[in-house]
């Protein structure tokens, strides 16, 4: 009996010891979690919970091979006719959705909207938008995106064969502005660190071309100016919040041949989009164009957002505080024609991307437009 009693006490001590270890470990993990959360909040500007629920977004990451190849064929040329061949290529174009897929997507976005953030949080993200983008570029510098050489396939107007439009008299007689003597002028809004600007300059190599680029992140603009290929004679980078009616744009109205909006309008509050397009349309020469590409409704990036990220209908905040909207063709058609522009292209690109190694299917939806003044 004594022996059994001794064994019982020994096991009891071991159990108590394990309980204490477990409790201490749990306290340590809790304290560690809160420490990490504090660091995220104080220095990066997001909570750990937001970081954990960050959605995957391929346009904001290094492009897939079909997004980055210089000689990539124009979208719309590879069709999936036999479902058994789905993993034979990395991507398929114009993949039609069935009714069940559409219904699932609508249900998902409604669930997201049902847990939309408060008006106070929406206003906070609006007021601090430039700070979140500054933090984004402070962290990633110029390592996040790759140069968009695919633009010359989708938008040949940006290449050497692009034809300039004649300057109107008001531009010829206007006070001096950067690039006034150039025959061809291109503006990119939301230039980031120059992944569109520098390929345009390198591909054209034209002293009579002036490329303007702006971003409301001062960090991004500074990185453009520090690029070894930046030359003030052919490129003018400036900080500008195009949603601000007091923001100065260093070119007169009717002076630009092309304005580029690539995954930019989606980062702007929906109620300000029409003003931005109206203002940009005024800058175009007669015959000038807006070249546009952005997220379409029910894109993979939209459907992967978790609860607590929806700001308003089809408008979301990412884990890093930057925002994104998902368009329909009709929304864009209405806004761009209301801005006084004529439609040349309004195409929805429903692309099925696959991971052949993991046997995954990813449905992407983008919209590409060209509108002329």
Tab-separated table of C-alpha atoms in Angstrom:
chain	number	residue	atom	x	y	z
A	1	UNK	CA	0.000	0.000	0.000
A	2	UNK	CA	2.842	2.364	0.862
A	3	UNK	CA	4.426	1.649	-2.495
A	4	UNK	CA	1.140	2.330	-4.329
A	5	UNK	CA	0.598	5.483	-2.315
A	6	UNK	CA	4.086	6.706	-3.190
A	7	UNK	CA	3.449	6.063	-6.890
A	8	UNK	CA	0.114	7.927	-6.676
A	9	UNK	CA	1.808	10.969	-5.108
A	10	UNK	CA	4.545	10.878	-7.747
A	11	UNK	CA	2.042	10.822	-10.608
A	12	UNK	CA	0.051	13.571	-8.964
A	13	UNK	CA	3.158	15.742	-8.707
A	14	UNK	CA	3.978	15.101	-12.351
A	15	UNK	CA	0.446	16.061	-13.394
A	16	UNK	CA	0.586	19.273	-11.359
A	17	UNK	CA	3.977	20.045	-12.868
A	18	UNK	CA	2.634	19.562	-16.421
A	19	UNK	CA	-0.373	21.754	-15.654
A	20	UNK	CA	1.940	24.529	-14.442
A	21	UNK	CA	4.112	24.197	-17.566
A	22	UNK	CA	1.048	24.359	-19.802
A	23	UNK	CA	-0.288	27.417	-17.976
A	24	UNK	CA	3.074	29.199	-18.170
A	25	UNK	CA	3.445	28.330	-21.844
A	26	UNK	CA	-0.018	29.694	-22.546
A	27	UNK	CA	0.785	32.916	-20.702
A	28	UNK	CA	4.054	33.223	-22.625
A	29	UNK	CA	2.307	32.723	-25.972
A	30	UNK	CA	-0.385	35.262	-25.056
A	31	UNK	CA	2.217	37.855	-24.039
A	32	UNK	CA	4.271	37.161	-27.164
A	33	UNK	CA	1.175	37.569	-29.356
A	34	UNK	CA	0.348	40.918	-27.767
A	35	UNK	CA	3.949	42.096	-28.204
A	36	UNK	CA	3.906	41.219	-31.895
A	37	UNK	CA	0.503	42.855	-32.280
A	38	UNK	CA	1.860	46.037	-30.697
A	39	UNK	CA	4.793	46.082	-33.120
A	40	UNK	CA	2.462	45.567	-36.109
A	41	UNK	CA	0.137	48.314	-34.988
A	42	UNK	CA	2.793	50.845	-34.028
A	43	UNK	CA	5.298	50.445	-36.848
A	44	UNK	CA	3.378	48.928	-39.754
A	45	UNK	CA	-0.063	50.378	-39.144
A	46	UNK	CA	-2.113	47.156	-39.173
A	47	UNK	CA	-3.275	44.807	-36.485
A	48	UNK	CA	-2.032	41.241	-36.364
A	49	UNK	CA	-5.555	39.972	-36.986
A	50	UNK	CA	-5.676	42.002	-40.182
A	51	UNK	CA	-2.292	40.683	-41.258
A	52	UNK	CA	-3.411	37.124	-40.648
A	53	UNK	CA	-6.476	37.612	-42.842
A	54	UNK	CA	-4.652	39.401	-45.662
A	55	UNK	CA	-5.978	38.213	-48.994
A	56	UNK	CA	-3.866	36.927	-51.825
A	57	UNK	CA	-3.739	39.350	-54.733
A	58	UNK	CA	-1.545	38.449	-57.687
A	59	UNK	CA	-1.530	41.873	-59.314
A	60	UNK	CA	0.071	43.290	-56.147
A	61	UNK	CA	2.705	40.572	-56.185
A	62	UNK	CA	5.326	39.575	-58.732
A	63	UNK	CA	3.441	38.800	-61.949
A	64	UNK	CA	2.829	35.267	-63.111
A	65	UNK	CA	4.707	34.283	-66.282
A	66	UNK	CA	1.797	35.328	-68.486
A	67	UNK	CA	1.728	38.716	-66.752
A	68	UNK	CA	5.411	39.441	-67.122
A	69	UNK	CA	6.630	37.975	-70.410
A	70	UNK	CA	7.788	40.571	-72.932
A	71	UNK	CA	6.398	38.607	-75.905
A	72	UNK	CA	3.218	37.443	-74.221
A	73	UNK	CA	0.327	37.072	-76.697
A	74	UNK	CA	-2.568	39.487	-76.301
A	75	UNK	CA	-5.213	38.230	-73.919
A	76	UNK	CA	-8.179	36.379	-75.344
A	77	UNK	CA	-6.234	33.929	-77.494
A	78	UNK	CA	-6.145	30.720	-75.456
A	79	UNK	CA	-9.444	28.911	-74.969
A	80	UNK	CA	-10.235	25.899	-72.823
A	81	UNK	CA	-12.327	23.667	-75.068
A	82	UNK	CA	-11.741	20.412	-73.208
A	83	UNK	CA	-12.022	20.570	-69.383
A	84	UNK	CA	-9.606	17.645	-69.114
A	85	UNK	CA	-6.846	19.881	-70.542
A	86	UNK	CA	-7.180	22.486	-67.790
A	87	UNK	CA	-3.741	21.777	-66.278
A	88	UNK	CA	-1.909	21.733	-69.618
A	89	UNK	CA	-1.210	25.501	-69.419
A	90	UNK	CA	-0.798	28.144	-66.704
A	91	UNK	CA	-3.783	30.198	-67.861
A	92	UNK	CA	-6.888	30.127	-70.056
A	93	UNK	CA	-8.695	33.166	-71.484
A	94	UNK	CA	-12.382	34.078	-71.601
A	95	UNK	CA	-13.482	31.284	-69.285
A	96	UNK	CA	-17.244	31.564	-68.919
A	97	UNK	CA	-18.809	31.151	-65.476
A	98	UNK	CA	-21.857	28.993	-64.971
A	99	UNK	CA	-24.934	30.129	-63.034
A	100	UNK	CA	-23.915	28.266	-59.879
A	101	UNK	CA	-20.493	29.957	-59.827
A	102	UNK	CA	-22.098	33.401	-60.214
A	103	UNK	CA	-24.596	32.635	-57.453
A	104	UNK	CA	-21.834	31.502	-55.087
A	105	UNK	CA	-19.904	34.707	-55.771
A	106	UNK	CA	-22.952	36.909	-55.109
A	107	UNK	CA	-23.653	35.086	-51.868
A	108	UNK	CA	-20.039	35.535	-50.737
A	109	UNK	CA	-19.983	39.283	-51.431
A	110	UNK	CA	-23.312	39.723	-49.629
A	111	UNK	CA	-21.873	37.984	-46.570
A	112	UNK	CA	-18.879	40.339	-46.722
A	113	UNK	CA	-21.189	43.362	-46.958
A	114	UNK	CA	-23.207	42.168	-43.977
A	115	UNK	CA	-20.088	42.554	-41.813
A	116	UNK	CA	-19.004	45.904	-43.298
A	117	UNK	CA	-16.808	48.159	-41.180
A	118	UNK	CA	-18.259	51.149	-39.369
A	119	UNK	CA	-18.497	54.597	-40.935
A	120	UNK	CA	-15.791	55.784	-38.525
A	121	UNK	CA	-13.358	53.117	-39.782
A	122	UNK	CA	-14.183	53.948	-43.394
A	123	UNK	CA	-13.400	57.615	-42.761
A	124	UNK	CA	-10.160	56.657	-41.022
A	125	UNK	CA	-8.938	54.665	-44.023
A	126	UNK	CA	-9.886	57.551	-46.314
A	127	UNK	CA	-8.020	60.148	-44.249
A	128	UNK	CA	-4.911	57.986	-43.848
A	129	UNK	CA	-4.810	56.577	-47.390
A	130	UNK	CA	-1.519	58.269	-48.292
A	131	UNK	CA	0.109	57.063	-45.063
A	132	UNK	CA	-0.825	53.442	-45.773
A	133	UNK	CA	0.648	53.656	-49.277
A	134	UNK	CA	3.777	55.359	-47.939
A	135	UNK	CA	4.218	52.501	-45.466
A	136	UNK	CA	3.655	50.003	-48.281
A	137	UNK	CA	6.508	51.492	-50.344
A	138	UNK	CA	8.737	52.044	-47.314
A	139	UNK	CA	8.522	48.310	-46.629
A	140	UNK	CA	8.704	46.959	-50.190
A	141	UNK	CA	10.713	49.736	-51.891
A	142	UNK	CA	10.990	48.749	-55.595
A	143	UNK	CA	11.025	44.985	-54.975
A	144	UNK	CA	7.287	44.272	-55.039
A	145	UNK	CA	6.180	44.746	-58.663
A	146	UNK	CA	7.965	43.810	-61.859
A	147	UNK	CA	8.146	46.015	-64.943
A	148	UNK	CA	4.948	45.793	-66.986
A	149	UNK	CA	6.358	44.989	-70.411
A	150	UNK	CA	3.013	43.307	-71.239
A	151	UNK	CA	1.507	46.769	-71.602
A	152	UNK	CA	2.913	47.109	-75.137
A	153	UNK	CA	0.999	44.023	-76.198
A	154	UNK	CA	-2.295	45.186	-74.706
A	155	UNK	CA	-1.755	48.889	-75.431
A	156	UNK	CA	0.429	49.314	-78.556
A	157	UNK	CA	-0.350	53.053	-78.348
A	158	UNK	CA	2.383	53.237	-75.701
A	159	UNK	CA	5.077	51.974	-78.091
A	160	UNK	CA	7.153	53.788	-80.722
A	161	UNK	CA	4.341	53.513	-83.298
A	162	UNK	CA	1.995	55.617	-81.169
A	163	UNK	CA	0.948	58.749	-83.038
A	164	UNK	CA	0.895	62.110	-81.225
A	165	UNK	CA	-2.064	64.476	-81.551
A	166	UNK	CA	-1.610	68.101	-82.512
A	167	UNK	CA	-1.369	70.649	-79.715
A	168	UNK	CA	-4.294	73.044	-79.471
A	169	UNK	CA	-3.547	76.773	-79.532
A	170	UNK	CA	-4.200	77.220	-75.796
A	171	UNK	CA	-1.389	74.765	-75.013
A	172	UNK	CA	1.035	76.364	-77.455
A	173	UNK	CA	0.366	79.792	-75.935
A	174	UNK	CA	0.247	78.631	-72.295
A	175	UNK	CA	2.889	79.612	-69.707
A	176	UNK	CA	5.947	77.354	-69.642
A	177	UNK	CA	5.434	73.865	-68.204
A	178	UNK	CA	7.646	70.732	-68.057
A	179	UNK	CA	7.732	69.013	-71.448
A	180	UNK	CA	6.100	71.900	-73.291
A	181	UNK	CA	8.352	71.320	-76.305
A	182	UNK	CA	7.580	67.587	-76.527
A	183	UNK	CA	5.490	66.354	-79.437
A	184	UNK	CA	4.025	63.457	-77.470
A	185	UNK	CA	3.005	63.491	-73.818
A	186	UNK	CA	1.923	60.589	-71.619
A	187	UNK	CA	0.748	60.729	-67.986
A	188	UNK	CA	0.556	57.749	-65.662
A	189	UNK	CA	-1.643	58.274	-62.607
A	190	UNK	CA	-0.645	56.089	-59.667
A	191	UNK	CA	2.840	55.380	-60.987
A	192	UNK	CA	4.149	53.544	-57.925
A	193	UNK	CA	7.901	53.070	-58.316
A	194	UNK	CA	7.902	53.358	-62.118
A	195	UNK	CA	7.179	49.834	-63.343
A	196	UNK	CA	5.206	51.296	-66.251
A	197	UNK	CA	7.089	54.554	-66.737
A	198	UNK	CA	10.575	53.179	-67.288
A	199	UNK	CA	9.570	50.437	-69.758
A	200	UNK	CA	7.798	53.165	-71.787
A	201	UNK	CA	10.898	55.375	-71.789
A	202	UNK	CA	13.214	52.476	-72.625
A	203	UNK	CA	11.010	51.086	-75.401
A	204	UNK	CA	10.447	54.436	-77.102
A	205	UNK	CA	13.857	56.051	-76.556
A	206	UNK	CA	12.378	59.213	-78.048
A	207	UNK	CA	13.702	62.663	-77.054
A	208	UNK	CA	10.401	64.183	-78.221
A	209	UNK	CA	8.406	62.069	-75.751
A	210	UNK	CA	7.634	63.387	-72.264
A	211	UNK	CA	6.319	60.981	-69.655
A	212	UNK	CA	4.674	62.441	-66.565
A	213	UNK	CA	3.951	60.253	-63.577
A	214	UNK	CA	2.283	60.968	-60.267
A	215	UNK	CA	1.363	59.163	-57.094
A	216	UNK	CA	-0.005	60.395	-53.809
A	217	UNK	CA	2.694	58.412	-52.018
A	218	UNK	CA	5.688	60.718	-51.635
A	219	UNK	CA	7.811	57.632	-50.914
A	220	UNK	CA	6.918	56.090	-54.287
A	221	UNK	CA	7.657	59.313	-56.182
A	222	UNK	CA	11.023	59.647	-54.467
A	223	UNK	CA	11.902	56.087	-55.506
A	224	UNK	CA	11.062	56.985	-59.111
A	225	UNK	CA	13.360	60.007	-58.953
A	226	UNK	CA	16.169	57.865	-57.521
A	227	UNK	CA	15.921	55.348	-60.374
A	228	UNK	CA	19.109	55.339	-62.507
A	229	UNK	CA	17.052	55.862	-65.688
A	230	UNK	CA	15.191	58.893	-64.384
A	231	UNK	CA	15.949	61.917	-66.552
A	232	UNK	CA	14.070	65.210	-65.954
A	233	UNK	CA	14.370	65.990	-69.672
A	234	UNK	CA	12.060	63.093	-70.569
A	235	UNK	CA	10.276	62.278	-67.292
A	236	UNK	CA	8.565	64.418	-64.695
A	237	UNK	CA	7.505	62.710	-61.450
A	238	UNK	CA	5.379	64.570	-58.911
A	239	UNK	CA	3.260	63.920	-55.833
A	240	UNK	CA	-0.441	64.407	-56.460
A	241	UNK	CA	-3.727	63.306	-54.922
A	242	UNK	CA	-5.995	63.340	-57.966
A	243	UNK	CA	-9.080	63.186	-55.729
A	244	UNK	CA	-8.228	66.607	-54.291
A	245	UNK	CA	-9.729	69.467	-56.301
A	246	UNK	CA	-6.969	71.750	-54.996
A	247	UNK	CA	-4.143	69.471	-56.196
A	248	UNK	CA	-1.911	71.042	-58.828
A	249	UNK	CA	-1.175	69.155	-62.039
A	250	UNK	CA	1.848	70.653	-63.869
A	251	UNK	CA	0.336	70.493	-67.378
A	252	UNK	CA	-2.475	72.540	-68.921
A	253	UNK	CA	-5.803	71.143	-70.077
A	254	UNK	CA	-5.844	69.464	-73.525
A	255	UNK	CA	-2.097	68.795	-73.471
A	256	UNK	CA	-1.834	64.995	-73.062
A	257	UNK	CA	-1.940	62.272	-75.712
A	258	UNK	CA	-2.431	59.372	-73.305
A	259	UNK	CA	-3.385	58.924	-69.651
A	260	UNK	CA	-2.655	55.533	-68.084
A	261	UNK	CA	-4.803	54.144	-65.258
A	262	UNK	CA	-3.540	50.675	-64.398
A	263	UNK	CA	-4.951	49.219	-61.150
A	264	UNK	CA	-5.346	52.758	-59.805
A	265	UNK	CA	-8.984	53.835	-59.940
A	266	UNK	CA	-9.869	50.835	-57.766
A	267	UNK	CA	-7.833	52.337	-54.911
A	268	UNK	CA	-10.022	55.462	-54.847
A	269	UNK	CA	-13.245	55.871	-52.898
A	270	UNK	CA	-16.193	55.147	-55.228
A	271	UNK	CA	-17.823	58.518	-54.548
A	272	UNK	CA	-14.700	60.301	-55.874
A	273	UNK	CA	-14.169	58.254	-59.040
A	274	UNK	CA	-16.361	60.376	-61.325
A	275	UNK	CA	-14.602	63.587	-60.317
A	276	UNK	CA	-11.206	62.003	-61.034
A	277	UNK	CA	-12.247	60.816	-64.503
A	278	UNK	CA	-13.806	64.193	-65.333
A	279	UNK	CA	-10.611	65.994	-64.324
A	280	UNK	CA	-8.357	63.641	-66.259
A	281	UNK	CA	-10.516	63.878	-69.384
A	282	UNK	CA	-9.970	67.649	-69.376
A	283	UNK	CA	-6.216	67.072	-69.639
A	284	UNK	CA	-6.488	65.037	-72.859
A	285	UNK	CA	-5.881	66.528	-76.289
A	286	UNK	CA	-8.711	66.074	-78.778
A	287	UNK	CA	-8.144	62.495	-79.919
A	288	UNK	CA	-6.242	61.603	-76.738
A	289	UNK	CA	-6.997	58.374	-74.880
A	290	UNK	CA	-7.374	56.930	-71.413
A	291	UNK	CA	-5.888	53.414	-71.209
A	292	UNK	CA	-7.391	51.488	-68.327
A	293	UNK	CA	-7.003	48.097	-66.666
A	294	UNK	CA	-8.346	47.136	-63.244
A	295	UNK	CA	-10.173	44.549	-61.145
A	296	UNK	CA	-13.499	43.104	-62.279
A	297	UNK	CA	-16.434	42.072	-60.115
A	298	UNK	CA	-16.017	38.668	-58.402
A	299	UNK	CA	-12.288	38.456	-59.064
A	300	UNK	CA	-10.481	35.928	-56.883
A	301	UNK	CA	-9.019	38.759	-54.800
A	302	UNK	CA	-12.537	39.970	-53.935
A	303	UNK	CA	-13.928	36.578	-53.023
A	304	UNK	CA	-10.970	35.809	-50.734
A	305	UNK	CA	-11.588	38.774	-48.454
A	306	UNK	CA	-12.638	37.660	-45.000
A	307	UNK	CA	-15.063	39.297	-42.602
A	308	UNK	CA	-14.025	42.710	-41.307
A	309	UNK	CA	-12.486	43.938	-44.586
A	310	UNK	CA	-15.540	45.242	-46.442
A	311	UNK	CA	-15.873	49.038	-46.412
A	312	UNK	CA	-18.949	49.315	-48.626
A	313	UNK	CA	-20.461	47.431	-51.534
A	314	UNK	CA	-17.583	45.925	-53.584
A	315	UNK	CA	-15.040	48.159	-51.796
A	316	UNK	CA	-12.523	46.600	-49.377
A	317	UNK	CA	-9.497	47.327	-47.220
A	318	UNK	CA	-6.495	45.022	-47.399
A	319	UNK	CA	-4.472	43.941	-44.393
A	320	UNK	CA	-1.918	46.689	-45.062
A	321	UNK	CA	-4.565	49.433	-45.021
A	322	UNK	CA	-4.690	50.002	-48.791
A	323	UNK	CA	-8.096	49.762	-50.455
A	324	UNK	CA	-9.537	48.173	-53.587
A	325	UNK	CA	-12.790	48.314	-55.560
A	326	UNK	CA	-14.102	45.710	-58.031
A	327	UNK	CA	-15.821	47.065	-61.166
A	328	UNK	CA	-18.383	45.989	-63.722
A	329	UNK	CA	-18.094	46.949	-67.384
A	330	UNK	CA	-21.275	48.986	-67.192
A	331	UNK	CA	-20.035	51.041	-64.210
A	332	UNK	CA	-16.902	51.993	-66.116
A	333	UNK	CA	-18.837	52.679	-69.323
A	334	UNK	CA	-21.184	55.036	-67.485
A	335	UNK	CA	-18.411	56.962	-65.727
A	336	UNK	CA	-16.093	57.304	-68.727
A	337	UNK	CA	-18.811	58.353	-71.178
A	338	UNK	CA	-20.151	60.798	-68.583
A	339	UNK	CA	-16.632	62.291	-68.583
A	340	UNK	CA	-17.131	63.046	-72.277
A	341	UNK	CA	-15.125	60.145	-73.722
A	342	UNK	CA	-15.965	57.720	-76.529
A	343	UNK	CA	-15.581	53.992	-76.040
A	344	UNK	CA	-13.034	52.139	-78.179
A	345	UNK	CA	-12.663	49.077	-75.962
A	346	UNK	CA	-14.408	47.773	-72.847
A	347	UNK	CA	-13.431	44.145	-72.451
A	348	UNK	CA	-13.832	41.781	-69.520
A	349	UNK	CA	-10.933	39.359	-69.165
A	350	UNK	CA	-12.117	36.251	-67.329
A	351	UNK	CA	-8.958	34.270	-66.939
A	352	UNK	CA	-8.540	30.885	-65.325
A	353	UNK	CA	-5.074	30.629	-63.810
A	354	UNK	CA	-3.942	27.230	-62.611
A	355	UNK	CA	-1.232	25.932	-60.336
A	356	UNK	CA	-0.275	22.714	-62.043
A	357	UNK	CA	1.875	21.534	-59.151
A	358	UNK	CA	-0.904	21.905	-56.562
A	359	UNK	CA	-3.754	21.260	-59.018
A	360	UNK	CA	-5.450	24.544	-58.070
A	361	UNK	CA	-7.834	26.639	-60.183
A	362	UNK	CA	-7.936	30.416	-59.671
A	363	UNK	CA	-10.554	32.512	-61.437
A	364	UNK	CA	-9.356	36.046	-62.165
A	365	UNK	CA	-11.513	38.856	-63.540
A	366	UNK	CA	-10.027	42.034	-64.999
A	367	UNK	CA	-11.478	44.796	-67.149
A	368	UNK	CA	-9.508	46.543	-69.879
A	369	UNK	CA	-10.701	49.761	-71.546
A	370	UNK	CA	-9.708	52.374	-74.064
A	371	UNK	CA	-11.701	55.615	-74.207
A	372	UNK	CA	-10.986	58.498	-76.598
A	373	UNK	CA	-11.713	62.199	-76.311
